[in-house]
Tab-separated table of C-alpha atoms in Angstrom:
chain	number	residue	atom	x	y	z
A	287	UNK	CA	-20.792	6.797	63.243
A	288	UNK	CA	-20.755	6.422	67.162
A	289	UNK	CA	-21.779	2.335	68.232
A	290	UNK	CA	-24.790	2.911	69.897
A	291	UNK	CA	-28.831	4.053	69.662
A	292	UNK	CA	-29.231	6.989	67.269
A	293	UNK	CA	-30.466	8.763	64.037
A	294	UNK	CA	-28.027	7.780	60.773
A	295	UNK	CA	-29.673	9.476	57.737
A	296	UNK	CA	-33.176	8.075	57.555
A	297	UNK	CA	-32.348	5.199	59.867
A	298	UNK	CA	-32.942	4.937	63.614
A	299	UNK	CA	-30.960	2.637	65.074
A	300	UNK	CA	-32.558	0.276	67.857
A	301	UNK	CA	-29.531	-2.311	69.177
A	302	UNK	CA	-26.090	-2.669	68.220
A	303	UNK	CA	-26.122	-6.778	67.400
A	304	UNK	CA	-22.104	-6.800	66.847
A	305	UNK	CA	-19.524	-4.439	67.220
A	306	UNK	CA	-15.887	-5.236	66.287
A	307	UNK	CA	-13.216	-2.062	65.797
A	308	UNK	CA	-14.556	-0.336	63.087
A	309	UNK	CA	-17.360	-2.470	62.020
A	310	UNK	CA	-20.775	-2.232	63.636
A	311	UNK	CA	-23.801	-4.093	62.849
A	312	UNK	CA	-27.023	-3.057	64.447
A	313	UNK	CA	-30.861	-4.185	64.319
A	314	UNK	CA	-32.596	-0.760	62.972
A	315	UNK	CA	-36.011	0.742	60.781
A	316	UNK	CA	-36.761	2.870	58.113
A	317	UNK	CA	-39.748	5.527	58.635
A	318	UNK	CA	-41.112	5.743	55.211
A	319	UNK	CA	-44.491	7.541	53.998
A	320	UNK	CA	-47.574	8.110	56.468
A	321	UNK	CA	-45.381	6.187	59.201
A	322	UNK	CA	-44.745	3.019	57.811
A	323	UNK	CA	-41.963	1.573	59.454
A	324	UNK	CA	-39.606	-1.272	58.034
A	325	UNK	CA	-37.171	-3.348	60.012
A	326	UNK	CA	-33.874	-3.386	58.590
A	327	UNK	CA	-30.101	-4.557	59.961
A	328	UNK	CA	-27.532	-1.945	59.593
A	329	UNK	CA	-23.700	-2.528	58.361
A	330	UNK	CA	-21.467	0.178	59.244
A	331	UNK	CA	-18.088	0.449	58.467
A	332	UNK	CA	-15.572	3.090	59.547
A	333	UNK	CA	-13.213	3.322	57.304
A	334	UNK	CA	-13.155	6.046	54.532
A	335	UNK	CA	-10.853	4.665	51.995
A	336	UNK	CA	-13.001	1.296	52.028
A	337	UNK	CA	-16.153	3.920	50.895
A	338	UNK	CA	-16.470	3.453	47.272
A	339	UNK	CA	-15.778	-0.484	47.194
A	340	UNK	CA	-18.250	-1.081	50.031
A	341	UNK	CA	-20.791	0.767	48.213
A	342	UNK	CA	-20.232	-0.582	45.178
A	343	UNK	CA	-20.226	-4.447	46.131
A	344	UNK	CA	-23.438	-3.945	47.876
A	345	UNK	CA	-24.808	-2.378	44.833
A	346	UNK	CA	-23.410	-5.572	42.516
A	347	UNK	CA	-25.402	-7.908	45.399
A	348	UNK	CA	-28.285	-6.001	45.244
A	349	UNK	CA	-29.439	-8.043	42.361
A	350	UNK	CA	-29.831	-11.136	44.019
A	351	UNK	CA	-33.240	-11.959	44.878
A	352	UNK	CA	-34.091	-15.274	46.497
A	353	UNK	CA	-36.333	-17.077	49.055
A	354	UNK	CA	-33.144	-18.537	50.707
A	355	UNK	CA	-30.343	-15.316	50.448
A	356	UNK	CA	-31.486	-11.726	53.148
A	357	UNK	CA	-31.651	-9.455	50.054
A	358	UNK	CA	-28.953	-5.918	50.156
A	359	UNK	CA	-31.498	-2.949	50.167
A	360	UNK	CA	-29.195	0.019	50.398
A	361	UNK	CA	-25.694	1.322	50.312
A	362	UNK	CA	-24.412	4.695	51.037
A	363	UNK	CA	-21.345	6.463	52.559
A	364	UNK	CA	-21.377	7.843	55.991
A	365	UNK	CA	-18.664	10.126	58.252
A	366	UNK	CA	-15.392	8.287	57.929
A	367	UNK	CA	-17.369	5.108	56.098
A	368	UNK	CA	-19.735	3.405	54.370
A	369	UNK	CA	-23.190	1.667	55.114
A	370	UNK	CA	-24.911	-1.331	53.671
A	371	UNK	CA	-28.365	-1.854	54.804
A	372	UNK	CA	-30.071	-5.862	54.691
A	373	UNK	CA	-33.301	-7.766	55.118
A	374	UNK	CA	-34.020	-8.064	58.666
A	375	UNK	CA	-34.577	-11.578	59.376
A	376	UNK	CA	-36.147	-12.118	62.899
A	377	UNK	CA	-34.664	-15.458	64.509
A	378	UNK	CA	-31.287	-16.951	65.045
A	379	UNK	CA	-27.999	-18.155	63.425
A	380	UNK	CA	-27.367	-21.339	63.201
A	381	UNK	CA	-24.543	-20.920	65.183
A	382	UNK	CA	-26.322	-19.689	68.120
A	383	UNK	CA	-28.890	-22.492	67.482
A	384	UNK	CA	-25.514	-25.266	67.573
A	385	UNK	CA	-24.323	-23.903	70.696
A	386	UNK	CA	-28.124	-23.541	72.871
A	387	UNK	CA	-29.585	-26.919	71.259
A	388	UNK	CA	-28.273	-30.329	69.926
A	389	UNK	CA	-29.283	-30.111	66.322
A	390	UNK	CA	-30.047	-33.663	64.743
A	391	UNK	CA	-28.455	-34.180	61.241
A	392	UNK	CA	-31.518	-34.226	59.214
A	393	UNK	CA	-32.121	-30.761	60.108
A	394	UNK	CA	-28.808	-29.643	59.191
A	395	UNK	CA	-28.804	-31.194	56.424
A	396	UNK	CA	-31.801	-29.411	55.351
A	397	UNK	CA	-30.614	-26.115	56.252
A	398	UNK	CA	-27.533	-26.563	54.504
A	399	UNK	CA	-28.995	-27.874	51.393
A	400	UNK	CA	-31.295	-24.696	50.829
A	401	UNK	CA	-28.181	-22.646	51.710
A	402	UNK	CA	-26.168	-24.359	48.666
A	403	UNK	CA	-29.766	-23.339	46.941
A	404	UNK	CA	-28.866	-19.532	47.533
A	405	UNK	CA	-25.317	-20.382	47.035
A	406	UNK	CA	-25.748	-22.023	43.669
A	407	UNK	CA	-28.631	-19.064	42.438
A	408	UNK	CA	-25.774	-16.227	43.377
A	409	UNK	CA	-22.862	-18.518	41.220
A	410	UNK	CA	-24.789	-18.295	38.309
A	411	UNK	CA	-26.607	-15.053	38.351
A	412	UNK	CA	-26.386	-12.979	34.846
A	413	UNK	CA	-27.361	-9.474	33.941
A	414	UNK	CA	-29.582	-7.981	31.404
A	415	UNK	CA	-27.243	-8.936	28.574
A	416	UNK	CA	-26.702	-12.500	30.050
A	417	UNK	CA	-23.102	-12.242	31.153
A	418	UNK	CA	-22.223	-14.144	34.581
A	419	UNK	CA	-21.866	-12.001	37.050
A	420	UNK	CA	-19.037	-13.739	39.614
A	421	UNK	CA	-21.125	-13.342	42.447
A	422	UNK	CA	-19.649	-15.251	45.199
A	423	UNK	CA	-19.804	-14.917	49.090
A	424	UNK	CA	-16.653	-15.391	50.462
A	425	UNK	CA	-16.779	-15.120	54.117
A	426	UNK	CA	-19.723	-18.199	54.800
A	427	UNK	CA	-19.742	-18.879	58.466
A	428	UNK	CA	-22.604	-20.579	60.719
A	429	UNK	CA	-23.433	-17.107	62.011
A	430	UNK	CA	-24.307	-16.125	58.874
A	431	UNK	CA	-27.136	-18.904	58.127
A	432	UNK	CA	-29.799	-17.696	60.320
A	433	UNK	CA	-33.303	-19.412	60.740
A	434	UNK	CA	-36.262	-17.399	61.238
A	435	UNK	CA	-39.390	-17.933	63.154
A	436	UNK	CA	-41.390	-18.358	60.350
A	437	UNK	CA	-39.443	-21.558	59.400
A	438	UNK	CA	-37.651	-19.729	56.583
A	439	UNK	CA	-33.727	-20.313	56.021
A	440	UNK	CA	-31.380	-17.368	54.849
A	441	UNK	CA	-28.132	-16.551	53.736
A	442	UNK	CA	-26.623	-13.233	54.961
A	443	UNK	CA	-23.265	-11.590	54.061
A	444	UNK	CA	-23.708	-10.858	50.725
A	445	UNK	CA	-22.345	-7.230	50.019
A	446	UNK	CA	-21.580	-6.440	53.501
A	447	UNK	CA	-18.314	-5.316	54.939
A	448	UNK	CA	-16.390	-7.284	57.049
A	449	UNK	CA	-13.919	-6.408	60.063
A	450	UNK	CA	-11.032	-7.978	57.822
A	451	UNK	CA	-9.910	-8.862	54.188
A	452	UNK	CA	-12.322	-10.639	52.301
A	453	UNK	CA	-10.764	-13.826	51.407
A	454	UNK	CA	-11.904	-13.296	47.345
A	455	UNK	CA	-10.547	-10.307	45.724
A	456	UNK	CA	-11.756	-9.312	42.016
A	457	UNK	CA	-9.011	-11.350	40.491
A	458	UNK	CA	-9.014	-14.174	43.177
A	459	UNK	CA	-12.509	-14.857	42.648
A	460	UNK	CA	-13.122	-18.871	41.077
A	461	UNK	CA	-16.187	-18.103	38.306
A	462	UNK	CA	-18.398	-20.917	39.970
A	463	UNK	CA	-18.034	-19.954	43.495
A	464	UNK	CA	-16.035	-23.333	44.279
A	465	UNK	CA	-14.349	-21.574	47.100
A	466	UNK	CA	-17.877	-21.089	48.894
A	467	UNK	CA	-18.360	-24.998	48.386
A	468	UNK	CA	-15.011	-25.665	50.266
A	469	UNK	CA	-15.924	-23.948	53.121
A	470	UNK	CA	-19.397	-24.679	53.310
A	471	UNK	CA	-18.644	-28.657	53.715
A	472	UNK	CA	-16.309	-26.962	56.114
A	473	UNK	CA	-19.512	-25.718	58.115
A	474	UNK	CA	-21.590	-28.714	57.744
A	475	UNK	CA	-18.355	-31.201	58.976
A	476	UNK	CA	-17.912	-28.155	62.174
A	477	UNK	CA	-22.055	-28.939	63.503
A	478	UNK	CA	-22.468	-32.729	62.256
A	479	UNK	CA	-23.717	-35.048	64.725
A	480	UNK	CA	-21.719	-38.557	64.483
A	481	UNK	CA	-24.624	-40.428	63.760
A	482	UNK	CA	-25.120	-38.528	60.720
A	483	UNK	CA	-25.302	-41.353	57.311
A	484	UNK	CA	-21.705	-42.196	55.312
A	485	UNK	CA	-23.141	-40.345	52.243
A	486	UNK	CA	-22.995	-37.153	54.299
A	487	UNK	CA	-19.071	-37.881	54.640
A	488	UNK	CA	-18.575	-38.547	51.076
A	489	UNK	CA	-20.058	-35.220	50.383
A	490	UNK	CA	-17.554	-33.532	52.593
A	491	UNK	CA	-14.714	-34.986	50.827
A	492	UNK	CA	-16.048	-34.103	47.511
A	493	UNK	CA	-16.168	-30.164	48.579
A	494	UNK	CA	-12.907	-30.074	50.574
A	495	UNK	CA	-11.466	-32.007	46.991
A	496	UNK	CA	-7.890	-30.450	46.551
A	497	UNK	CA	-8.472	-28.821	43.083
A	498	UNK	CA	-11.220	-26.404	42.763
A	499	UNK	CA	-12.210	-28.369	39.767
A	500	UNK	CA	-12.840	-31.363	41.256
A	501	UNK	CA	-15.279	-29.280	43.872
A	502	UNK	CA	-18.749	-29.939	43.453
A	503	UNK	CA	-20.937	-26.873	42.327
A	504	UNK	CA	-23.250	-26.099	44.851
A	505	UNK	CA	-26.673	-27.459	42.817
A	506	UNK	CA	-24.662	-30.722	43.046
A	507	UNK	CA	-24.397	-30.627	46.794
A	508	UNK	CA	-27.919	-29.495	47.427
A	509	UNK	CA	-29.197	-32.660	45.322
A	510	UNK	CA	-26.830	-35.174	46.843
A	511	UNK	CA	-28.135	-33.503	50.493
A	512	UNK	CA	-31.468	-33.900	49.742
A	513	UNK	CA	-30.800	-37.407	48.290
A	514	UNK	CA	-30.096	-38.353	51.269
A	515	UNK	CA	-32.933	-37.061	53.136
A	516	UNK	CA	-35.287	-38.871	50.833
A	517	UNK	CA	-33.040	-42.362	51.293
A	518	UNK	CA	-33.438	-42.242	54.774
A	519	UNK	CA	-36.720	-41.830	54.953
A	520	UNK	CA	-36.630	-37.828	56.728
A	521	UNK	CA	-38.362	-34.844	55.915
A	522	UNK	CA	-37.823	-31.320	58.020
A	523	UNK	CA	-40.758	-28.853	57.650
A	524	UNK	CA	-40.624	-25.083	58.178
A	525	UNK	CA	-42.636	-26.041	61.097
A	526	UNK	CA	-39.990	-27.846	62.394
A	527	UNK	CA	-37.237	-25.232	62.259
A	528	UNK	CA	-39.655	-22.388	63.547
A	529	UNK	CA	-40.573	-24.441	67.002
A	530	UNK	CA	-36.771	-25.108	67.407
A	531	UNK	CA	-36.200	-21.220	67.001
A	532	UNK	CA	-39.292	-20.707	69.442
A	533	UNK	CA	-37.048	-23.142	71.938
A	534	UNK	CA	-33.924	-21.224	70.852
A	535	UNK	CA	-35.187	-18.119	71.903
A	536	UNK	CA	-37.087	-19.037	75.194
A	537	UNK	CA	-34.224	-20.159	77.239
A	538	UNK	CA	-31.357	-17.611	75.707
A	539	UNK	CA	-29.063	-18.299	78.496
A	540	UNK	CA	-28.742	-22.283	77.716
A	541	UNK	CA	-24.820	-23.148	76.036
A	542	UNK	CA	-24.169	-26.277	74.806
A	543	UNK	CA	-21.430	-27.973	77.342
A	544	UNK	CA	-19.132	-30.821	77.040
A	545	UNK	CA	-21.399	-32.869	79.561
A	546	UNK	CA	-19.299	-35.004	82.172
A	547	UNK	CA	-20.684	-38.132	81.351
A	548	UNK	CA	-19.070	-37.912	77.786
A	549	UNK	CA	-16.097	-36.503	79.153
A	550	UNK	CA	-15.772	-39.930	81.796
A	551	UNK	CA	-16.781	-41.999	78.821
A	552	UNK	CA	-13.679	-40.598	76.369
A	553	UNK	CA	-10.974	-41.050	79.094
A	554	UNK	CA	-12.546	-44.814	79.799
A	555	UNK	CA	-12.208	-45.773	76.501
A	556	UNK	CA	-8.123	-44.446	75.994
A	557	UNK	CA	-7.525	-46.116	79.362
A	558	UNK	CA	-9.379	-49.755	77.971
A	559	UNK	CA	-7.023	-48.800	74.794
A	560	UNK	CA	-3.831	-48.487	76.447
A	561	UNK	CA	-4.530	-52.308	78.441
A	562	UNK	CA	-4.770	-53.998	75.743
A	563	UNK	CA	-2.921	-55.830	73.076
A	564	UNK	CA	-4.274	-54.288	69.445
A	565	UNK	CA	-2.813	-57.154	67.512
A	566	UNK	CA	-4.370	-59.673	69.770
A	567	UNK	CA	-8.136	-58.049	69.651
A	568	UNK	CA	-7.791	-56.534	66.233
A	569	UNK	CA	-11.508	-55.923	66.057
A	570	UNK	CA	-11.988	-54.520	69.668
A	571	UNK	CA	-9.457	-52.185	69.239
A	572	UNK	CA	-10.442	-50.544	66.286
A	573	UNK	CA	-14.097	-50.302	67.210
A	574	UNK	CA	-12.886	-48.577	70.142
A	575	UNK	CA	-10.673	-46.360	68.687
A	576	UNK	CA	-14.118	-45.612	67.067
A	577	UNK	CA	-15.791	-45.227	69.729
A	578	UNK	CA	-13.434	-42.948	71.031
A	579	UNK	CA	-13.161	-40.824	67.950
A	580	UNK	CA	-17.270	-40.546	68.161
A	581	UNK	CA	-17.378	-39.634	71.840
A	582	UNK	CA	-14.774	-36.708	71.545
A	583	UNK	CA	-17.223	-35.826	68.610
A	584	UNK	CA	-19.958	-35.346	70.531
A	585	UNK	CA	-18.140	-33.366	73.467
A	586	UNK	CA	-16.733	-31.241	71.111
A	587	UNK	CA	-13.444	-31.536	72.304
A	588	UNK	CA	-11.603	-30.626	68.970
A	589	UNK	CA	-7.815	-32.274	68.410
A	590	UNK	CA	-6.813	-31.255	72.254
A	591	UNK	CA	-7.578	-35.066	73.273
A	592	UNK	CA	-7.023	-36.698	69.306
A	593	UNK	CA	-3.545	-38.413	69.547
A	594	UNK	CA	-4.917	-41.810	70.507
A	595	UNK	CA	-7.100	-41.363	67.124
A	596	UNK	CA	-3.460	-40.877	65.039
A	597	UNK	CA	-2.699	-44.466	66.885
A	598	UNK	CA	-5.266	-45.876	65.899
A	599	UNK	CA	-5.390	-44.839	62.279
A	600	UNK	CA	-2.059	-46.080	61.819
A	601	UNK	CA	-2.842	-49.330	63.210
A	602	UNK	CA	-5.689	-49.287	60.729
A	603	UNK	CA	-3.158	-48.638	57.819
A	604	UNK	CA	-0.694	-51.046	58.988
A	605	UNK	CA	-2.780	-53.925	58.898
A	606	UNK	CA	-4.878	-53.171	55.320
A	607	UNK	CA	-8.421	-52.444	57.399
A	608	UNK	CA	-9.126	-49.572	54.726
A	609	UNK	CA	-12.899	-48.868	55.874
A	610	UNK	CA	-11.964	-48.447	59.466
A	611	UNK	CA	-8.891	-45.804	58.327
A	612	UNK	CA	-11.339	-43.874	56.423
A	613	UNK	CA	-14.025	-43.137	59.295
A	614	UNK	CA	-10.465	-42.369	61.880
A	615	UNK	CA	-9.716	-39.589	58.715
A	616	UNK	CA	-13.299	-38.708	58.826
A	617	UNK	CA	-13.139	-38.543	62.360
A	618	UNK	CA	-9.922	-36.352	62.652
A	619	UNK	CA	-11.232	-34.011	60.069
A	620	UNK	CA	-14.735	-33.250	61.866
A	621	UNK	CA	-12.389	-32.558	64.781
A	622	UNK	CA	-9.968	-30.182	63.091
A	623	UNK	CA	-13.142	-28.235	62.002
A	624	UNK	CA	-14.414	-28.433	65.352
A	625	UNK	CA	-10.984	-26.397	66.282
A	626	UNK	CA	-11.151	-23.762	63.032
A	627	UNK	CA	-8.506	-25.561	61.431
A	628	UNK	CA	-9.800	-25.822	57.851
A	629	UNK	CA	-6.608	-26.706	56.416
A	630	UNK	CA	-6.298	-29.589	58.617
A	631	UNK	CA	-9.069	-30.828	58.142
A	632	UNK	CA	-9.398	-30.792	54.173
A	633	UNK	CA	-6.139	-33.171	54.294
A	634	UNK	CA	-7.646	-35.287	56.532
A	635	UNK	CA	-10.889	-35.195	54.125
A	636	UNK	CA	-8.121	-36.344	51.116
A	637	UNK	CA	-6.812	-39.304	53.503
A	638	UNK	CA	-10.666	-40.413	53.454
A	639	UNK	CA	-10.931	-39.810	49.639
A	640	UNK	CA	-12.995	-42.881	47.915
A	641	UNK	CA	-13.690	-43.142	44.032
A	642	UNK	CA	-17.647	-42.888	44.343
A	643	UNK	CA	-16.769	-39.544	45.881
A	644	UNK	CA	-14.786	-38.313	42.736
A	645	UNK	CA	-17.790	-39.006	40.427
A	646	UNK	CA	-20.034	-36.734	42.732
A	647	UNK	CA	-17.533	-33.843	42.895
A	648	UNK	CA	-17.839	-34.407	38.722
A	649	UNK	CA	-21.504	-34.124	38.872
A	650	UNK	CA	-21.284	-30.198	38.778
């Protein structure tokens, strides 16, 4: 099928919303009976031998139902391919949202808790006869969380194609979807704030845990989210997250920046670090090194500037300050994610590993 506005079987497509070679994904409608029209989004993949598979995933995903997951309404194949047609959810991702706004933790922690909700209602879906069905995501990424204007949070991706490999095949596939936990505290740890609470770190070490089994299932990670919420005293409304997608979508052209001031304030804390004796002011230099960790945080600056940080945890090490060596692992890891380097950053997350954190991950 040609990228671009025209008539695929009963669909009319209105904008291509991603292209990628051979994968297209488009904003489209359904004309049904006496008119009535039905906004849809349109996966298209161009690739015949893919055909059957793509058709029947979507099919197996069709079953899921849930306030919290954009429900698969179609499948069919197409010249040279397949398509899968979703819920059209009017809004934007979360990822847009991260890069146009700076999103407070309480809100992400929100919309992350009522994504392990859909996560955690797909692991343990059964059919008629009661047998689990398997049903895991496997490609979870911040553009796939979008927020709609009505307040509502969704999961997309189930049962679509992708422009590569999924990273589950049949026989890959963990049977409680511990794989999706892993790289959702992935997500979370990529957008966090660094004023978020310590329990939101221990949760991120719990689902970057080395051994699937030690992974918290996703119920576990929605109720330790929303623990926190209710500790701290926050509550975010649908109202909330529909005026921040209003604000979203009124200025379109706004991109998150690393702002100067942060930049200036990174390099004068290294410089302040390099004058000084560490073993003379102890204290000062690890709450710099701190401070430093938190300010390339905020610019986003990923592990290009981080080397001071490796310093400074070692310092921490070498002289037994265990709390302070934890937050610099914490620290690293956020950056790693910041970068796409998952594997990075789960070893970091294992550096940071406490016990409390081991008897949440066995919660599940």
């Amino acid at each position: 099928m040609p990228i671009g506005e025209g008539r695929f079987d009963d669909y009319v497509i209105d904008q291509t919303l991603w292209a990628s070679p051979g994968l297209g994904v488009h904003h489209a409608h359904v004309t049904g009976i006496e008119g009535f029209e039905k906004p849809v989004v349109l996966w298209c993949v161009e690739a015949k031998n893919t055909t059957p598979n793509v058709i029947e995933v979507a099919r197996r995903m069709a079953v899921l139902s849930h306030s919290n997951i954009a429900q698969v309404l179609d499948a069919g194949p197409m010249d040279d391919g397949a398509f899968v047609a979703t819920e059209y959810v009017p809004g934007v991702s979360l990822r847009r949202a991260a890069e146009d706004l700076e999103l407070g933790w309480p809100l992400l922690v929100e919309v992350f808790a009522q994504v392990s909700n859909a996560l955690e209602y797909a692991h343990t879906r059964r059919d008629a006869e009661g047998r689990l069905l398997r049903i895991v995501h496997g490609h979870l990424s911040p553009s796939r969380v979008l927020l709609g204007t009505s307040g509502d949070i969704k999961l997309t991706g189930f049962g679509t194609p992708t422009d590569g490999p999924a990273p589950h095949r049949e026989g890959q596939r963990t049977r409680e979807g511990r794989d999706d936990v892993a790289r959702l505290g992935a997500m979370l740890e990529e957008l966090l704030p660094p004023d978020a609470p310590d329990e939101v770190a221990s949760i991120l070490v719990a689902t970057g845990a080395e051994l699937r089994e030690h992974r918290p299932r996703a119920a576990a990670v929605r109720h330790a989210l929303r623990r926190i919420l209710y500790n701290q005293g926050q509550r975010v409304s649908s109202k909330s997250i529909a005026a921040l997608v209003a604000r979203v979508q009124a200025a379109p052209s706004a991109r998150r920046r690393v702002t100067p001031e942060r930049s200036v304030c990174a390099r004068e804390i290294a410089i302040t670090l390099g004058a000084i004796d560490p073993f003379e002011d102890l204290g000062r230099s690890l709450r710099l090194y701190t401070k430093l960790g938190t300010q390339l945080i905020e610019a986003r600056a990923g592990m290009r500037d981080a080397h001071a940080l490796v310093a400074g945890l070692d310092l921490a090490d070498s002289v037994g300050h265990d709390d302070e060596a934890r937050q610099l692992c914490m620290i690293l890891s956020q950056l790693c994610a910041q970068d796409g380097r998952l594997e990075e950053s789960l070893e970091w997350r294992r550096r940071a590993a406490l016990d409390p954190i081991q008897t949440l991950a066995r919660t599940g």
